[in-house]
Amino acid sequence: MDVVILIGVGLLTGVTTVLFGFGGGFVAVPVVVWADAALGPDAMRVATATSALVMVVNAGFATAVTPARVLAALRGSGMLLFLLALGGWAGAVATRLAPAGLARWAFIGYVTVTIGDVLLRPGFLRPRVLHEADPATARSLPAVVGAPVGAIAAFLGVGGSVMTVPAMRRAGHTMHTATALANPLTLSIALPATVVALSGAALPVAADVPVRLVGLIDLRAASALLLGALPVIAVLRRRPPRIPDRTYAWAYVGLLATVSVAMVCAS
């Protein structure tokens, strides 16, 4: 039954990858915490590592099928991508070293702060200028934010979209473009985080716990999530839904709130 639920949640991660640039992280973390609850406090470590692998595949696939015209907005962002990757590595190492359970409450706290930020600070729900015709004319993210964004995203298992999408909105991108660009940025963070998660020794798991790990990653959960997600990404990238920009922004806020509640309930 767990596998069926994970595949169903995988369908949702495919939707959030395309529509919100999450790569699956925000949706995957709560459900893997629930599925691997038998691991106790270590479930969050496994969830963030498993989320990183899911995001590598989802974000990589979504990036590959994103129009070159949209990706052109990242031209000249090599240093940003490098620093995101460096931060992703550091955040994944920190996940191994931090006390069990810390990342869970940090996850809830950060999402809550982000919800407040996008609701109260101007520029997200109603950007002053939207560069709809040519995304490349909007301001790019400064490279200096790469390392802290990558580190926080990898530590929490969220991929970085919760930070990059609001920033790109305030830089003048539409929600469609901001969420599409979040996928290559997520890929930069999740790839080194996945390498770290796979390279270390697996957590000790009691014989009666039905979880088998490779490093920190639950491959069964990751495979089920990807089985549900990849077909959805393929379909939605080919036929993206037409959503008014303001409605799109409010849906992003609503999803953040839903995930925050889910994590509190899973605690």
Tab-separated table of C-alpha atoms in Angstrom:
chain	number	residue	atom	x	y	z
A	1	MET	CA	0.000	0.000	0.000
A	2	ASP	CA	2.898	2.364	0.760
A	3	VAL	CA	4.208	1.933	-2.790
A	4	VAL	CA	0.802	2.732	-4.307
A	5	ILE	CA	0.586	5.906	-2.214
A	6	LEU	CA	4.144	6.870	-3.178
A	7	ILE	CA	3.336	6.458	-6.876
A	8	GLY	CA	0.249	8.617	-6.379
A	9	VAL	CA	2.334	11.267	-4.663
A	10	GLY	CA	4.815	10.913	-7.525
A	11	LEU	CA	2.070	12.095	-9.876
A	12	LEU	CA	1.767	15.193	-7.716
A	13	THR	CA	5.542	15.754	-7.738
A	14	GLY	CA	5.400	15.698	-11.530
A	15	VAL	CA	2.764	18.424	-11.452
A	16	THR	CA	4.717	20.541	-8.963
A	17	THR	CA	7.934	20.096	-10.976
A	18	VAL	CA	6.350	21.571	-14.086
A	19	LEU	CA	4.027	24.144	-12.508
A	20	PHE	CA	6.120	25.307	-9.546
A	21	GLY	CA	9.715	24.250	-10.259
A	22	PHE	CA	9.854	22.215	-7.044
A	23	GLY	CA	11.468	19.157	-8.653
A	24	GLY	CA	9.500	17.108	-6.163
A	25	GLY	CA	11.337	18.196	-3.019
A	26	PHE	CA	8.556	19.952	-1.146
A	27	VAL	CA	6.101	17.171	-1.841
A	28	ALA	CA	8.561	14.272	-1.535
A	29	VAL	CA	10.001	15.196	1.872
A	30	PRO	CA	6.743	14.946	3.907
A	31	VAL	CA	5.647	11.716	2.231
A	32	VAL	CA	9.026	9.989	2.667
A	33	VAL	CA	9.051	11.078	6.333
A	34	TRP	CA	5.657	9.389	6.644
A	35	ALA	CA	6.627	6.272	4.667
A	36	ASP	CA	9.867	5.787	6.640
A	37	ALA	CA	8.478	6.766	10.037
A	38	ALA	CA	9.876	3.496	11.453
A	39	LEU	CA	13.337	5.095	11.241
A	40	GLY	CA	12.359	7.560	13.951
A	41	PRO	CA	14.254	10.877	13.972
A	42	ASP	CA	16.470	9.650	11.115
A	43	ALA	CA	13.452	9.613	8.773
A	44	MET	CA	14.043	13.286	7.958
A	45	ARG	CA	17.668	12.610	6.950
A	46	VAL	CA	16.517	9.843	4.642
A	47	ALA	CA	13.691	12.024	3.277
A	48	THR	CA	16.006	14.907	2.337
A	49	ALA	CA	18.497	12.534	0.678
A	50	THR	CA	15.771	10.652	-1.195
A	51	SER	CA	14.247	13.963	-2.234
A	52	ALA	CA	17.602	15.032	-3.719
A	53	LEU	CA	17.690	11.982	-5.998
A	54	VAL	CA	14.080	12.516	-7.066
A	55	MET	CA	14.860	16.158	-7.845
A	56	VAL	CA	17.925	15.282	-9.945
A	57	VAL	CA	15.819	13.121	-12.239
A	58	ASN	CA	12.689	15.299	-12.276
A	59	ALA	CA	14.496	18.638	-12.616
A	60	GLY	CA	16.907	17.222	-15.196
A	61	PHE	CA	14.075	15.900	-17.336
A	62	ALA	CA	12.047	19.109	-16.968
A	63	THR	CA	15.099	21.213	-17.918
A	64	ALA	CA	15.762	19.081	-20.996
A	65	VAL	CA	12.285	19.767	-22.362
A	66	THR	CA	12.204	23.494	-21.467
A	67	PRO	CA	12.312	25.803	-24.534
A	68	ALA	CA	15.736	27.324	-25.223
A	69	ARG	CA	14.101	30.789	-25.305
A	70	VAL	CA	13.223	30.435	-21.617
A	71	LEU	CA	16.587	28.965	-20.590
A	72	ALA	CA	18.308	31.911	-22.291
A	73	ALA	CA	17.474	33.940	-19.171
A	74	LEU	CA	20.238	31.978	-17.387
A	75	ARG	CA	22.883	32.877	-19.948
A	76	GLY	CA	25.991	34.135	-18.153
A	77	SER	CA	24.924	32.510	-14.858
A	78	GLY	CA	27.808	30.029	-14.694
A	79	MET	CA	29.123	31.380	-11.385
A	80	LEU	CA	25.622	31.283	-9.885
A	81	LEU	CA	25.224	27.620	-10.886
A	82	PHE	CA	28.667	26.758	-9.513
A	83	LEU	CA	27.940	28.406	-6.157
A	84	LEU	CA	24.535	26.710	-5.974
A	85	ALA	CA	26.290	23.367	-6.469
A	86	LEU	CA	28.908	24.222	-3.839
A	87	GLY	CA	26.184	25.187	-1.392
A	88	GLY	CA	24.267	21.998	-2.247
A	89	TRP	CA	27.304	19.907	-1.344
A	90	ALA	CA	27.785	21.784	1.945
A	91	GLY	CA	24.108	21.471	2.870
A	92	ALA	CA	24.095	17.722	2.195
A	93	VAL	CA	27.178	17.248	4.398
A	94	ALA	CA	25.488	19.295	7.134
A	95	THR	CA	22.454	16.984	6.961
A	96	ARG	CA	24.677	14.063	7.928
A	97	LEU	CA	26.267	15.933	10.826
A	98	ALA	CA	23.283	17.828	12.275
A	99	PRO	CA	21.208	16.403	15.150
A	100	ALA	CA	18.379	14.171	13.979
A	101	GLY	CA	15.103	16.092	13.755
A	102	LEU	CA	16.653	19.535	13.348
A	103	ALA	CA	16.029	19.645	9.583
A	104	ARG	CA	12.323	18.857	10.058
A	105	TRP	CA	11.625	21.887	12.219
A	106	ALA	CA	13.926	24.030	10.115
A	107	PHE	CA	11.874	22.929	7.077
A	108	ILE	CA	8.603	23.953	8.739
A	109	GLY	CA	10.056	27.228	9.973
A	110	TYR	CA	11.548	28.204	6.640
A	111	VAL	CA	8.373	27.473	4.676
A	112	THR	CA	6.347	29.485	7.184
A	113	VAL	CA	8.717	32.459	6.886
A	114	THR	CA	8.578	32.217	3.091
A	115	ILE	CA	4.769	32.272	3.097
A	116	GLY	CA	4.843	35.422	5.184
A	117	ASP	CA	7.449	36.975	2.912
A	118	VAL	CA	5.557	36.422	-0.347
A	119	LEU	CA	2.286	37.617	1.193
A	120	LEU	CA	3.584	40.714	2.959
A	121	ARG	CA	6.532	41.947	0.904
A	122	PRO	CA	5.627	43.538	-2.452
A	123	GLY	CA	6.738	42.084	-5.745
A	124	PHE	CA	5.582	38.462	-5.664
A	125	LEU	CA	1.808	38.487	-6.017
A	126	ARG	CA	1.939	41.695	-8.087
A	127	PRO	CA	5.333	42.293	-9.725
A	128	ARG	CA	5.845	45.856	-10.914
A	129	VAL	CA	7.096	44.812	-14.378
A	130	LEU	CA	6.622	41.469	-16.125
A	131	HIS	CA	8.981	40.552	-18.992
A	132	GLU	CA	6.545	38.289	-20.834
A	133	ALA	CA	7.819	38.658	-24.391
A	134	ASP	CA	11.516	38.007	-23.693
A	135	PRO	CA	12.471	36.408	-20.332
A	136	ALA	CA	16.152	37.169	-20.988
A	137	THR	CA	15.458	40.914	-20.507
A	138	ALA	CA	14.570	40.423	-16.810
A	139	ARG	CA	17.269	40.770	-14.172
A	140	SER	CA	19.174	37.610	-13.307
A	141	LEU	CA	19.849	36.407	-9.770
A	142	PRO	CA	23.142	37.672	-8.304
A	143	ALA	CA	25.773	34.936	-8.067
A	144	VAL	CA	26.465	35.794	-4.417
A	145	VAL	CA	23.174	34.193	-3.341
A	146	GLY	CA	24.176	30.841	-4.815
A	147	ALA	CA	26.086	29.325	-1.888
A	148	PRO	CA	23.576	30.152	0.907
A	149	VAL	CA	20.580	29.189	-1.244
A	150	GLY	CA	22.217	25.895	-2.219
A	151	ALA	CA	23.207	25.073	1.354
A	152	ILE	CA	19.772	25.783	2.846
A	153	ALA	CA	17.965	23.993	0.023
A	154	ALA	CA	20.089	20.836	0.276
A	155	PHE	CA	19.895	20.772	4.075
A	156	LEU	CA	16.093	20.963	3.959
A	157	GLY	CA	15.709	18.792	0.831
A	158	VAL	CA	13.679	21.422	-1.012
A	159	GLY	CA	15.765	22.079	-4.125
A	160	GLY	CA	15.925	25.851	-3.870
A	161	SER	CA	12.759	26.781	-5.732
A	162	VAL	CA	11.191	28.203	-2.579
A	163	MET	CA	13.934	30.834	-2.639
A	164	THR	CA	14.604	31.254	-6.355
A	165	VAL	CA	11.004	31.534	-7.581
A	166	PRO	CA	10.115	34.537	-5.356
A	167	ALA	CA	13.464	36.172	-6.220
A	168	MET	CA	12.896	35.730	-9.948
A	169	ARG	CA	9.360	37.057	-9.618
A	170	ARG	CA	10.720	40.228	-8.067
A	171	ALA	CA	13.275	40.391	-10.887
A	172	GLY	CA	10.395	40.687	-13.384
A	173	HIS	CA	9.783	37.104	-14.536
A	174	THR	CA	6.286	35.690	-15.010
A	175	MET	CA	5.356	32.695	-12.847
A	176	HIS	CA	5.629	30.466	-15.922
A	177	THR	CA	9.219	31.544	-16.551
A	178	ALA	CA	10.272	31.699	-12.889
A	179	THR	CA	9.081	28.150	-12.211
A	180	ALA	CA	10.643	26.825	-15.431
A	181	LEU	CA	14.012	28.385	-14.530
A	182	ALA	CA	13.806	26.914	-11.035
A	183	ASN	CA	14.399	23.437	-12.494
A	184	PRO	CA	17.970	23.950	-13.817
A	185	LEU	CA	18.804	25.816	-10.597
A	186	THR	CA	17.385	22.910	-8.581
A	187	LEU	CA	19.433	20.468	-10.643
A	188	SER	CA	22.627	22.346	-9.735
A	189	ILE	CA	21.833	21.937	-6.032
A	190	ALA	CA	20.429	18.410	-6.040
A	191	LEU	CA	23.206	16.737	-8.050
A	192	PRO	CA	26.048	17.233	-5.519
A	193	ALA	CA	23.593	16.623	-2.659
A	194	THR	CA	22.725	13.236	-4.194
A	195	VAL	CA	26.399	12.320	-4.588
A	196	VAL	CA	26.977	13.066	-0.889
A	197	ALA	CA	23.877	11.075	0.112
A	198	LEU	CA	25.001	8.028	-1.898
A	199	SER	CA	28.666	8.138	-0.967
A	200	GLY	CA	28.479	7.756	2.794
A	201	ALA	CA	27.759	4.664	4.844
A	202	ALA	CA	24.116	3.696	5.149
A	203	LEU	CA	22.270	4.405	8.388
A	204	PRO	CA	21.987	1.360	10.645
A	205	VAL	CA	18.474	-0.050	10.271
A	206	ALA	CA	16.943	-2.606	12.625
A	207	ALA	CA	16.110	-5.990	11.101
A	208	ASP	CA	12.380	-5.525	11.710
A	209	VAL	CA	12.249	-2.136	9.912
A	210	PRO	CA	11.069	-2.577	6.275
A	211	VAL	CA	13.401	0.096	4.849
A	212	ARG	CA	16.510	-0.639	2.778
A	213	LEU	CA	18.910	2.211	2.208
A	214	VAL	CA	21.735	2.943	-0.211
A	215	GLY	CA	23.734	5.555	1.635
A	216	LEU	CA	20.963	7.767	2.996
A	217	ILE	CA	18.587	7.151	0.091
A	218	ASP	CA	15.488	4.975	0.164
A	219	LEU	CA	15.614	3.683	-3.409
A	220	ARG	CA	12.198	2.036	-3.159
A	221	ALA	CA	10.542	5.332	-2.260
A	222	ALA	CA	12.548	7.244	-4.894
A	223	SER	CA	11.654	4.736	-7.628
A	224	ALA	CA	7.939	4.861	-6.785
A	225	LEU	CA	7.921	8.661	-6.760
A	226	LEU	CA	9.711	8.835	-10.118
A	227	LEU	CA	7.420	6.204	-11.644
A	228	GLY	CA	4.512	8.528	-10.978
A	229	ALA	CA	6.275	11.803	-11.801
A	230	LEU	CA	8.069	11.332	-15.132
A	231	PRO	CA	5.014	10.626	-17.339
A	232	VAL	CA	3.250	13.674	-15.866
A	233	ILE	CA	6.254	15.913	-16.589
A	234	ALA	CA	6.364	14.673	-20.188
A	235	VAL	CA	2.668	15.422	-20.736
A	236	LEU	CA	2.544	18.799	-18.985
A	237	ARG	CA	5.712	20.105	-20.633
A	238	ARG	CA	4.215	19.276	-24.037
A	239	ARG	CA	0.804	20.760	-23.175
A	240	PRO	CA	1.273	23.237	-20.316
A	241	PRO	CA	-1.949	24.508	-18.734
A	242	ARG	CA	-2.845	28.150	-19.259
A	243	ILE	CA	-3.065	29.749	-15.825
A	244	PRO	CA	-3.440	33.512	-15.225
A	245	ASP	CA	-0.269	34.862	-13.649
A	246	ARG	CA	-1.884	36.131	-10.439
A	247	THR	CA	-3.800	32.864	-9.941
A	248	TYR	CA	-0.544	31.011	-10.554
A	249	ALA	CA	1.189	33.030	-7.809
A	250	TRP	CA	-1.606	32.391	-5.306
A	251	ALA	CA	-1.491	28.657	-6.113
A	252	TYR	CA	2.227	28.696	-5.266
A	253	VAL	CA	1.457	30.214	-1.858
A	254	GLY	CA	-1.323	27.687	-1.280
A	255	LEU	CA	0.977	24.777	-2.028
A	256	LEU	CA	3.596	26.086	0.411
A	257	ALA	CA	0.932	26.308	3.116
A	258	THR	CA	-0.313	22.779	2.399
A	259	VAL	CA	3.187	21.293	2.596
A	260	SER	CA	3.907	23.121	5.849
A	261	VAL	CA	0.739	21.683	7.416
A	262	ALA	CA	1.636	18.198	6.136
A	263	MET	CA	5.061	18.389	7.791
A	264	VAL	CA	3.555	19.497	11.108
A	265	CYS	CA	1.104	16.583	10.960
A	266	ALA	CA	3.940	14.157	10.156
A	267	SER	CA	5.964	15.350	13.176
